[in-house]
């Protein structure tokens, strides 16, 4: 690992010395689909067989649906073992510092149930083809804070990454199923476990899937996001609109908010970086959404290397439409008797705040699943260097649509003993993937209509 880390550091330095960082060679790109998966993971399993080879992921009919909701393809499996505060030292080489902090904070209730590993990730063939084009063409620009020569499909910018920035750009540009509508809930439980649910209607649309988007506008567009609060009544009707760009130094994020009480639309420059998250009771920042989102320019990014970790994976039980939010949301943390963990390889990257820049997190450490490029674990440190918050995303595969995604995200404050969970949809209608989105619906003028209640 030390040799690998040193090699990565040398590569990162040489690439960052240039204002434009080159794509990989045709010979390197040819590894995709051979010894590497089409998205750039190691296709082979590990030496001791605890991580199997990737053989294509779950099929689209891996399990029946329940009124459009996923069911568990692995429902008959039992945990191989359970990690608790009493035996955690036996497994700490495969746990993050954040996970170990959770055992210390909640020694009586926190546990990790470890199941057999299944490499369930799969995306459509056209997305694999887009990733290979990205490998050959995509470049980092503006010191790595933007990307250029991205393919028309714009997925997985750097499937064979050489730097920490390239890994985080893979997370940002990963495939999410095309345009998606979803109804989700957010909760910020108190230390005694009490909470109020906040309900959202989210829509995300991508330039390649918006036929009426102006071609010039599409050149630097990454995605369009709209979020409407539907409950509780004191917040209902408020709408957030975000336009994210590929190069956020050249063209910073644009955001607007429609306030239902004031009946007006206004610009929202605070919806970026460490601005407060929507209705989050101070428990997350804007760039905590989706584990990390927005511009990476305030940090220096380092690629530490790869390692094997027990991470939330194939989280069908805790995502079940038969489970209630009251089953999941408990004091201190979500119900670990419903959470499933597996051993997977992850990329580890570290982000340190640049001199002269501001963010409430002085350092971040991310662990990124090699098969999906989704950030699955995070550690967030305050200005004193103390571990403050621990992020965890419960991964699953929307097998019927071939979309790797999150069941939900949780962000734990290990100092205060509170947390936030966002993205749960157990009691909501099923997500709508691939809907026909119009650019007209993602304009400031459209916000007022979206906020009518």
CSV table of C-alpha atoms in Angstrom, one decimal:
chain,number,residue,atom,x,y,z
A,1,UNK,CA,0.0,0.0,0.0
A,2,UNK,CA,2.9,2.4,0.8
A,3,UNK,CA,4.4,1.9,-2.6
A,4,UNK,CA,1.0,2.4,-4.3
A,5,UNK,CA,0.4,5.6,-2.3
A,6,UNK,CA,3.8,7.0,-3.2
A,7,UNK,CA,3.1,6.3,-6.9
A,8,UNK,CA,-0.3,8.0,-6.7
A,9,UNK,CA,1.4,11.0,-5.0
A,10,UNK,CA,4.0,11.3,-7.7
A,11,UNK,CA,1.4,11.1,-10.4
A,12,UNK,CA,-0.9,13.6,-8.7
A,13,UNK,CA,2.0,16.1,-8.4
A,14,UNK,CA,3.1,15.8,-12.0
A,15,UNK,CA,-0.5,16.2,-13.3
A,16,UNK,CA,-1.3,19.1,-11.1
A,17,UNK,CA,1.7,21.0,-12.4
A,18,UNK,CA,-0.2,21.5,-15.6
A,19,UNK,CA,-3.3,23.6,-16.0
A,20,UNK,CA,-4.8,20.8,-18.2
A,21,UNK,CA,-4.5,17.2,-17.1
A,22,UNK,CA,-4.4,14.6,-19.8
A,23,UNK,CA,-6.8,11.7,-20.3
A,24,UNK,CA,-5.5,8.1,-20.2
A,25,UNK,CA,-3.8,6.4,-23.2
A,26,UNK,CA,-5.7,4.1,-25.5
A,27,UNK,CA,-3.7,1.2,-24.0
A,28,UNK,CA,-4.9,2.1,-20.5
A,29,UNK,CA,-8.5,2.6,-21.7
A,30,UNK,CA,-8.4,-0.9,-23.3
A,31,UNK,CA,-8.2,-2.3,-19.7
A,32,UNK,CA,-11.9,-1.3,-19.2
A,33,UNK,CA,-14.0,-4.4,-19.7
A,34,UNK,CA,-11.0,-6.7,-19.5
A,35,UNK,CA,-9.0,-6.9,-16.2
A,36,UNK,CA,-11.1,-3.9,-15.1
A,37,UNK,CA,-14.9,-3.7,-15.1
A,38,UNK,CA,-16.3,-1.3,-17.7
A,39,UNK,CA,-16.4,1.4,-15.0
A,40,UNK,CA,-12.8,0.9,-13.8
A,41,UNK,CA,-13.0,-1.4,-10.8
A,42,UNK,CA,-10.8,-4.4,-10.4
A,43,UNK,CA,-12.8,-7.2,-12.0
A,44,UNK,CA,-11.1,-10.0,-10.1
A,45,UNK,CA,-12.0,-10.9,-6.5
A,46,UNK,CA,-9.5,-10.6,-3.6
A,47,UNK,CA,-6.8,-13.1,-2.7
A,48,UNK,CA,-8.7,-14.8,0.1
A,49,UNK,CA,-12.0,-15.0,-1.8
A,50,UNK,CA,-14.0,-12.8,0.6
A,51,UNK,CA,-14.6,-10.4,-2.3
A,52,UNK,CA,-15.8,-12.2,-5.4
A,53,UNK,CA,-15.1,-11.3,-9.0
A,54,UNK,CA,-17.5,-8.9,-10.7
A,55,UNK,CA,-19.6,-10.9,-13.3
A,56,UNK,CA,-22.0,-8.2,-14.5
A,57,UNK,CA,-24.0,-7.3,-11.5
A,58,UNK,CA,-27.6,-8.0,-10.7
A,59,UNK,CA,-30.0,-8.8,-13.5
A,60,UNK,CA,-33.0,-6.6,-14.2
A,61,UNK,CA,-35.3,-9.3,-12.8
A,62,UNK,CA,-33.1,-10.1,-9.7
A,63,UNK,CA,-36.2,-10.0,-7.5
A,64,UNK,CA,-39.9,-9.2,-7.9
A,65,UNK,CA,-41.2,-5.7,-7.3
A,66,UNK,CA,-43.8,-4.7,-4.7
A,67,UNK,CA,-46.0,-2.0,-6.2
A,68,UNK,CA,-42.9,-0.7,-8.0
A,69,UNK,CA,-40.7,-0.9,-4.9
A,70,UNK,CA,-37.6,-3.1,-4.7
A,71,UNK,CA,-37.5,-6.3,-2.8
A,72,UNK,CA,-34.5,-8.1,-1.4
A,73,UNK,CA,-32.7,-10.5,-3.8
A,74,UNK,CA,-30.7,-11.8,-0.8
A,75,UNK,CA,-33.6,-12.1,1.7
A,76,UNK,CA,-32.6,-15.6,2.8
A,77,UNK,CA,-29.0,-14.7,3.8
A,78,UNK,CA,-27.9,-14.4,7.4
A,79,UNK,CA,-25.1,-12.4,8.8
A,80,UNK,CA,-21.7,-14.1,8.8
A,81,UNK,CA,-20.8,-12.3,12.0
A,82,UNK,CA,-21.7,-9.2,13.9
A,83,UNK,CA,-19.2,-6.5,15.0
A,84,UNK,CA,-19.9,-4.9,18.3
A,85,UNK,CA,-18.1,-2.6,20.8
A,86,UNK,CA,-16.9,-5.8,22.5
A,87,UNK,CA,-15.1,-7.3,19.5
A,88,UNK,CA,-14.4,-4.2,17.3
A,89,UNK,CA,-10.7,-4.5,17.8
A,90,UNK,CA,-10.6,-7.7,15.9
A,91,UNK,CA,-12.0,-6.0,12.8
A,92,UNK,CA,-10.6,-2.4,13.0
A,93,UNK,CA,-8.3,-2.9,10.0
A,94,UNK,CA,-11.4,-3.1,7.8
A,95,UNK,CA,-13.3,-0.2,9.5
A,96,UNK,CA,-13.0,3.5,9.1
A,97,UNK,CA,-12.0,5.8,11.9
A,98,UNK,CA,-15.5,7.1,11.7
A,99,UNK,CA,-17.1,3.7,12.2
A,100,UNK,CA,-14.8,3.1,15.2
A,101,UNK,CA,-15.9,6.4,16.6
A,102,UNK,CA,-19.5,5.3,16.3
A,103,UNK,CA,-18.7,2.2,18.4
A,104,UNK,CA,-17.2,4.4,21.1
A,105,UNK,CA,-20.1,6.9,21.0
A,106,UNK,CA,-22.8,4.1,21.2
A,107,UNK,CA,-21.2,1.0,22.7
A,108,UNK,CA,-24.5,-0.5,23.8
A,109,UNK,CA,-26.5,-0.1,20.5
A,110,UNK,CA,-24.2,0.3,17.5
A,111,UNK,CA,-23.4,-2.8,15.6
A,112,UNK,CA,-22.3,-3.8,12.1
A,113,UNK,CA,-23.9,-7.0,10.7
A,114,UNK,CA,-21.6,-8.4,8.0
A,115,UNK,CA,-23.1,-10.5,5.2
A,116,UNK,CA,-21.6,-12.2,2.2
A,117,UNK,CA,-20.3,-9.8,-0.5
A,118,UNK,CA,-22.3,-9.4,-3.7
A,119,UNK,CA,-21.0,-7.1,-6.5
A,120,UNK,CA,-24.4,-6.1,-7.6
A,121,UNK,CA,-23.6,-2.9,-9.5
A,122,UNK,CA,-24.6,-2.7,-13.2
A,123,UNK,CA,-25.5,0.1,-15.6
A,124,UNK,CA,-26.8,0.0,-19.2
A,125,UNK,CA,-24.3,-0.8,-22.0
A,126,UNK,CA,-24.5,2.8,-23.3
A,127,UNK,CA,-23.2,4.1,-20.0
A,128,UNK,CA,-20.3,1.7,-20.1
A,129,UNK,CA,-19.5,3.0,-23.6
A,130,UNK,CA,-19.8,6.6,-22.3
A,131,UNK,CA,-17.3,5.8,-19.6
A,132,UNK,CA,-14.7,4.5,-22.0
A,133,UNK,CA,-15.1,7.7,-24.1
A,134,UNK,CA,-14.6,9.7,-21.0
A,135,UNK,CA,-11.4,7.8,-20.2
A,136,UNK,CA,-10.0,8.7,-23.6
A,137,UNK,CA,-11.0,12.3,-23.7
A,138,UNK,CA,-12.0,13.9,-20.4
A,139,UNK,CA,-9.5,16.3,-18.9
A,140,UNK,CA,-9.2,18.3,-15.7
A,141,UNK,CA,-9.0,22.1,-16.2
A,142,UNK,CA,-8.7,25.1,-13.9
A,143,UNK,CA,-6.5,23.3,-11.4
A,144,UNK,CA,-8.8,20.3,-11.4
A,145,UNK,CA,-11.9,22.3,-10.5
A,146,UNK,CA,-13.5,21.8,-13.9
A,147,UNK,CA,-13.6,19.2,-16.6
A,148,UNK,CA,-13.3,19.5,-20.4
A,149,UNK,CA,-13.8,17.3,-23.4
A,150,UNK,CA,-16.5,15.3,-21.6
A,151,UNK,CA,-18.5,13.0,-23.8
A,152,UNK,CA,-22.1,13.9,-24.8
A,153,UNK,CA,-23.5,11.4,-22.3
A,154,UNK,CA,-21.3,12.8,-19.5
A,155,UNK,CA,-20.9,9.9,-17.2
A,156,UNK,CA,-17.9,8.7,-15.1
A,157,UNK,CA,-15.4,11.4,-16.1
A,158,UNK,CA,-12.3,9.4,-15.1
A,159,UNK,CA,-12.9,5.6,-14.8
A,160,UNK,CA,-9.1,5.1,-14.5
A,161,UNK,CA,-8.3,7.8,-12.0
A,162,UNK,CA,-4.8,9.0,-11.1
A,163,UNK,CA,-5.7,11.7,-8.6
A,164,UNK,CA,-8.1,12.4,-5.7
A,165,UNK,CA,-9.8,15.0,-7.7
A,166,UNK,CA,-10.5,12.5,-10.5
A,167,UNK,CA,-12.1,10.1,-8.0
A,168,UNK,CA,-14.4,12.8,-6.6
A,169,UNK,CA,-15.4,13.9,-10.1
A,170,UNK,CA,-16.4,10.2,-10.8
A,171,UNK,CA,-18.7,10.5,-7.8
A,172,UNK,CA,-20.1,13.8,-9.1
A,173,UNK,CA,-20.6,12.5,-12.7
A,174,UNK,CA,-21.8,9.0,-11.9
A,175,UNK,CA,-24.9,7.5,-13.6
A,176,UNK,CA,-28.1,8.1,-11.6
A,177,UNK,CA,-30.7,6.7,-14.0
A,178,UNK,CA,-31.2,9.7,-16.2
A,179,UNK,CA,-33.9,12.2,-15.2
A,180,UNK,CA,-35.4,11.1,-11.9
A,181,UNK,CA,-38.4,12.2,-9.8
A,182,UNK,CA,-38.6,11.0,-6.2
A,183,UNK,CA,-40.5,11.5,-3.0
A,184,UNK,CA,-38.2,11.3,0.0
A,185,UNK,CA,-38.2,12.3,3.7
A,186,UNK,CA,-35.6,13.8,6.0
A,187,UNK,CA,-35.4,13.5,9.8
A,188,UNK,CA,-33.1,15.0,12.4
A,189,UNK,CA,-33.7,13.0,15.5
A,190,UNK,CA,-33.1,14.5,19.0
A,191,UNK,CA,-30.9,12.6,21.4
A,192,UNK,CA,-34.0,10.9,22.8
A,193,UNK,CA,-35.0,9.7,19.4
A,194,UNK,CA,-37.9,12.1,18.8
A,195,UNK,CA,-38.2,13.6,15.3
A,196,UNK,CA,-40.4,15.4,12.8
A,197,UNK,CA,-40.4,14.2,9.2
A,198,UNK,CA,-39.7,16.7,6.4
A,199,UNK,CA,-41.1,15.6,3.0
A,200,UNK,CA,-39.6,16.5,-0.3
A,201,UNK,CA,-40.4,16.1,-4.0
A,202,UNK,CA,-37.1,16.0,-5.8
A,203,UNK,CA,-36.4,16.2,-9.5
A,204,UNK,CA,-33.0,16.0,-11.2
A,205,UNK,CA,-32.5,16.3,-15.0
A,206,UNK,CA,-29.4,16.0,-17.2
A,207,UNK,CA,-28.5,17.9,-20.3
A,208,UNK,CA,-28.2,14.8,-22.4
A,209,UNK,CA,-31.8,13.9,-21.5
A,210,UNK,CA,-33.4,17.3,-22.0
A,211,UNK,CA,-34.3,17.7,-25.7
A,212,UNK,CA,-35.4,21.3,-25.4
A,213,UNK,CA,-32.3,22.6,-23.6
A,214,UNK,CA,-30.4,25.3,-25.6
A,215,UNK,CA,-27.2,23.7,-27.0
A,216,UNK,CA,-25.0,26.6,-25.8
A,217,UNK,CA,-26.4,26.4,-22.3
A,218,UNK,CA,-25.8,22.6,-22.3
A,219,UNK,CA,-22.1,22.9,-23.0
A,220,UNK,CA,-21.1,23.6,-19.4
A,221,UNK,CA,-24.2,22.2,-17.7
A,222,UNK,CA,-23.8,19.2,-15.3
A,223,UNK,CA,-27.4,18.8,-14.0
A,224,UNK,CA,-30.5,20.7,-13.0
A,225,UNK,CA,-32.1,20.1,-9.6
A,226,UNK,CA,-35.4,21.1,-8.1
A,227,UNK,CA,-36.7,20.3,-4.6
A,228,UNK,CA,-40.1,21.2,-3.2
A,229,UNK,CA,-41.0,20.8,0.5
A,230,UNK,CA,-44.5,19.2,0.9
A,231,UNK,CA,-44.6,18.8,4.7
A,232,UNK,CA,-44.7,19.9,7.4
A,233,UNK,CA,-47.2,22.7,6.7
A,234,UNK,CA,-45.0,25.5,8.0
A,235,UNK,CA,-42.5,24.7,5.3
A,236,UNK,CA,-44.7,23.3,2.5
A,237,UNK,CA,-44.5,25.1,-0.8
A,238,UNK,CA,-40.9,26.3,-0.5
A,239,UNK,CA,-38.9,25.3,-3.6
A,240,UNK,CA,-35.2,25.2,-4.3
A,241,UNK,CA,-33.8,25.3,-7.8
A,242,UNK,CA,-30.1,24.6,-8.6
A,243,UNK,CA,-28.1,24.7,-11.8
A,244,UNK,CA,-24.8,22.9,-11.5
A,245,UNK,CA,-22.0,23.3,-14.1
A,246,UNK,CA,-19.1,21.2,-15.2
A,247,UNK,CA,-16.6,24.0,-14.5
A,248,UNK,CA,-17.8,25.8,-11.4
A,249,UNK,CA,-14.8,28.2,-11.4
A,250,UNK,CA,-15.7,29.4,-14.9
A,251,UNK,CA,-19.5,29.4,-14.1
A,252,UNK,CA,-20.4,29.0,-10.4
A,253,UNK,CA,-23.5,27.2,-9.2
A,254,UNK,CA,-26.7,29.1,-9.7
A,255,UNK,CA,-29.5,28.7,-7.1
A,256,UNK,CA,-32.9,30.2,-6.4
A,257,UNK,CA,-35.5,29.8,-3.7
A,258,UNK,CA,-39.2,30.4,-3.9
A,259,UNK,CA,-40.6,31.2,-0.4
A,260,UNK,CA,-44.2,30.3,-0.2
A,261,UNK,CA,-44.9,32.7,2.6
A,262,UNK,CA,-43.5,35.7,0.8
A,263,UNK,CA,-44.6,34.5,-2.6
A,264,UNK,CA,-41.4,35.6,-4.2
A,265,UNK,CA,-38.4,34.0,-5.9
A,266,UNK,CA,-34.9,35.2,-4.9
A,267,UNK,CA,-31.3,34.2,-5.7
A,268,UNK,CA,-29.8,31.8,-3.1
A,269,UNK,CA,-26.0,32.1,-3.1
A,270,UNK,CA,-25.9,30.4,0.3
A,271,UNK,CA,-26.9,27.1,-1.4
A,272,UNK,CA,-23.3,26.1,-1.9
A,273,UNK,CA,-20.3,24.9,0.1
A,274,UNK,CA,-21.0,25.0,3.8
A,275,UNK,CA,-24.3,26.9,3.5
A,276,UNK,CA,-27.0,25.4,5.7
A,277,UNK,CA,-28.9,22.4,4.3
A,278,UNK,CA,-32.7,22.7,3.7
A,279,UNK,CA,-34.7,22.2,6.9
A,280,UNK,CA,-31.8,20.4,8.4
A,281,UNK,CA,-31.8,21.9,11.9
A,282,UNK,CA,-28.1,22.8,11.4
A,283,UNK,CA,-27.2,19.1,11.0
A,284,UNK,CA,-25.7,19.3,7.5
A,285,UNK,CA,-24.3,21.7,5.0
A,286,UNK,CA,-25.3,22.1,1.4
A,287,UNK,CA,-22.2,20.2,0.2
A,288,UNK,CA,-23.0,17.3,2.5
A,289,UNK,CA,-25.9,16.5,0.2
A,290,UNK,CA,-25.3,13.3,-1.8
A,291,UNK,CA,-22.3,12.7,0.5
A,292,UNK,CA,-20.5,15.5,-1.4
A,293,UNK,CA,-21.8,17.8,-4.0
A,294,UNK,CA,-20.9,21.1,-5.6
A,295,UNK,CA,-17.5,22.6,-6.5
A,296,UNK,CA,-14.3,21.0,-5.1
A,297,UNK,CA,-12.2,24.1,-5.4
A,298,UNK,CA,-11.8,25.0,-1.7
A,299,UNK,CA,-9.8,21.9,-0.9
A,300,UNK,CA,-6.6,20.2,-1.8
A,301,UNK,CA,-7.4,16.6,-2.7
A,302,UNK,CA,-5.1,13.7,-2.1
A,303,UNK,CA,-5.5,10.1,-3.4
A,304,UNK,CA,-4.5,7.9,-0.5
A,305,UNK,CA,-5.0,4.5,-2.2
A,306,UNK,CA,-7.4,1.5,-2.1
A,307,UNK,CA,-8.4,-0.6,0.8
A,308,UNK,CA,-11.0,-3.2,1.8
A,309,UNK,CA,-13.8,-2.1,4.2
A,310,UNK,CA,-17.0,-3.2,5.6
A,311,UNK,CA,-19.5,-0.8,4.1
A,312,UNK,CA,-23.3,-0.6,3.8
A,313,UNK,CA,-24.2,-2.5,0.7
A,314,UNK,CA,-27.3,-4.2,-0.9
A,315,UNK,CA,-29.4,-2.3,1.7
A,316,UNK,CA,-32.7,-3.8,0.7
A,317,UNK,CA,-34.0,-4.6,4.1
A,318,UNK,CA,-33.6,-1.1,5.5
A,319,UNK,CA,-35.1,0.3,2.2
A,320,UNK,CA,-38.1,-2.1,2.3
A,321,UNK,CA,-41.5,-0.6,1.5
A,322,UNK,CA,-42.8,-2.8,4.3
A,323,UNK,CA,-40.6,-1.0,6.9
A,324,UNK,CA,-41.9,2.2,8.6
A,325,UNK,CA,-39.7,5.2,9.4
A,326,UNK,CA,-40.3,4.5,13.0
A,327,UNK,CA,-38.6,1.1,12.5
A,328,UNK,CA,-35.5,2.8,11.1
A,329,UNK,CA,-35.1,6.1,13.0
A,330,UNK,CA,-33.8,5.4,16.6
A,331,UNK,CA,-31.9,7.5,19.2
A,332,UNK,CA,-28.3,8.1,18.3
A,333,UNK,CA,-28.3,6.3,14.9
A,334,UNK,CA,-30.5,4.3,12.5
A,335,UNK,CA,-31.6,0.8,13.4
A,336,UNK,CA,-28.5,-1.3,12.9
A,337,UNK,CA,-30.5,-4.5,13.1
A,338,UNK,CA,-31.8,-3.5,9.6
A,339,UNK,CA,-28.6,-2.4,8.1
A,340,UNK,CA,-26.5,-4.7,6.0
A,341,UNK,CA,-22.7,-4.5,5.5
A,342,UNK,CA,-20.4,-6.3,3.1
A,343,UNK,CA,-16.7,-6.3,2.4
A,344,UNK,CA,-15.8,-4.2,-0.6
A,345,UNK,CA,-12.8,-2.4,-2.1
A,346,UNK,CA,-12.9,1.4,-1.8
A,347,UNK,CA,-10.8,4.3,-2.9
A,348,UNK,CA,-9.7,6.5,-0.1
A,349,UNK,CA,-9.4,10.3,-0.7
A,350,UNK,CA,-8.6,13.1,1.6
A,351,UNK,CA,-9.5,16.8,1.2
A,352,UNK,CA,-7.7,19.5,3.2
A,353,UNK,CA,-9.0,23.1,3.2
A,354,UNK,CA,-6.8,25.4,1.2
A,355,UNK,CA,-5.0,28.3,2.9
A,356,UNK,CA,-7.3,31.4,2.8
A,357,UNK,CA,-10.5,29.4,2.0
A,358,UNK,CA,-13.4,28.9,4.3
A,359,UNK,CA,-15.5,25.9,5.2
A,360,UNK,CA,-16.7,24.6,8.6
A,361,UNK,CA,-14.9,21.3,7.7
A,362,UNK,CA,-11.1,21.7,7.8
A,363,UNK,CA,-10.6,18.2,6.5
A,364,UNK,CA,-12.7,15.5,4.9
A,365,UNK,CA,-12.0,11.9,4.2
A,366,UNK,CA,-14.1,10.0,1.7
A,367,UNK,CA,-14.3,6.3,0.9
A,368,UNK,CA,-15.6,5.6,-2.5
A,369,UNK,CA,-17.0,2.2,-3.7
A,370,UNK,CA,-14.9,1.0,-6.6
A,371,UNK,CA,-17.8,-0.6,-8.5
A,372,UNK,CA,-20.2,2.4,-8.4
A,373,UNK,CA,-18.0,5.5,-7.7
A,374,UNK,CA,-20.5,6.4,-4.9
A,375,UNK,CA,-19.1,7.9,-1.7
A,376,UNK,CA,-20.2,5.4,0.9
A,377,UNK,CA,-18.4,6.6,4.1
A,378,UNK,CA,-17.1,10.0,5.1
A,379,UNK,CA,-15.3,11.6,8.0
A,380,UNK,CA,-15.6,15.4,8.6
A,381,UNK,CA,-13.1,17.2,10.9
A,382,UNK,CA,-13.4,20.6,12.5
A,383,UNK,CA,-10.8,23.4,12.6
A,384,UNK,CA,-9.2,21.8,15.7
A,385,UNK,CA,-8.6,18.5,13.8
A,386,UNK,CA,-11.3,16.7,15.8
A,387,UNK,CA,-13.6,14.2,14.2
A,388,UNK,CA,-17.0,15.9,14.2
A,389,UNK,CA,-19.3,14.2,11.8
A,390,UNK,CA,-19.4,10.7,10.3
A,391,UNK,CA,-21.3,10.1,7.0
A,392,UNK,CA,-22.7,6.8,5.8
A,393,UNK,CA,-24.7,6.0,2.7
A,394,UNK,CA,-26.6,2.8,2.4
A,395,UNK,CA,-26.0,1.5,-1.1
A,396,UNK,CA,-28.2,-0.6,-3.2
A,397,UNK,CA,-28.9,-1.4,-6.9
A,398,UNK,CA,-32.1,-0.4,-8.6
A,399,UNK,CA,-31.8,-3.6,-10.5
A,400,UNK,CA,-34.9,-3.1,-12.7
A,401,UNK,CA,-33.4,0.1,-14.1
A,402,UNK,CA,-29.7,-0.8,-13.8
A,403,UNK,CA,-29.0,2.1,-11.4
A,404,UNK,CA,-26.6,2.0,-8.5
A,405,UNK,CA,-28.0,4.4,-5.8
A,406,UNK,CA,-28.5,5.2,-2.2
A,407,UNK,CA,-31.3,3.9,0.0
A,408,UNK,CA,-30.6,7.0,2.1
A,409,UNK,CA,-27.7,8.9,3.7
A,410,UNK,CA,-27.0,9.5,7.3
A,411,UNK,CA,-24.7,12.0,8.9
A,412,UNK,CA,-23.8,11.5,12.5
A,413,UNK,CA,-22.5,14.2,14.9
A,414,UNK,CA,-20.4,12.1,17.2
A,415,UNK,CA,-19.9,15.1,19.6
A,416,UNK,CA,-23.6,16.1,20.1
A,417,UNK,CA,-25.1,12.7,19.7
A,418,UNK,CA,-27.6,13.8,17.0
A,419,UNK,CA,-27.8,12.8,13.3
A,420,UNK,CA,-29.7,13.5,10.1
A,421,UNK,CA,-31.1,11.0,7.7
A,422,UNK,CA,-32.1,12.1,4.2
A,423,UNK,CA,-33.4,10.2,1.2
A,424,UNK,CA,-35.7,7.6,2.9
A,425,UNK,CA,-38.6,6.6,0.7
A,426,UNK,CA,-40.0,3.5,2.4
A,427,UNK,CA,-43.5,4.9,2.8
A,428,UNK,CA,-43.5,6.9,-0.4
A,429,UNK,CA,-44.4,6.0,-4.0
A,430,UNK,CA,-41.6,4.4,-6.1
A,431,UNK,CA,-39.0,6.6,-7.8
A,432,UNK,CA,-39.6,7.5,-11.4
A,433,UNK,CA,-36.5,7.0,-13.5
A,434,UNK,CA,-36.1,8.3,-17.1
A,435,UNK,CA,-39.0,10.7,-17.1
A,436,UNK,CA,-39.2,13.3,-19.8
A,437,UNK,CA,-37.9,16.6,-18.4
A,438,UNK,CA,-38.3,20.0,-19.9
A,439,UNK,CA,-35.8,22.8,-19.5
A,440,UNK,CA,-38.7,25.2,-19.0
A,441,UNK,CA,-39.5,23.5,-15.7
A,442,UNK,CA,-36.0,24.3,-14.4
A,443,UNK,CA,-36.1,28.1,-14.7
A,444,UNK,CA,-36.6,30.7,-11.9
A,445,UNK,CA,-39.9,31.7,-13.6
A,446,UNK,CA,-41.2,28.1,-13.1
A,447,UNK,CA,-40.6,28.1,-9.3
A,448,UNK,CA,-43.7,30.0,-8.4
A,449,UNK,CA,-46.0,27.4,-10.1
A,450,UNK,CA,-44.0,24.6,-8.5
A,451,UNK,CA,-44.6,26.1,-5.0
A,452,UNK,CA,-48.4,26.3,-5.3
A,453,UNK,CA,-49.9,24.4,-2.4
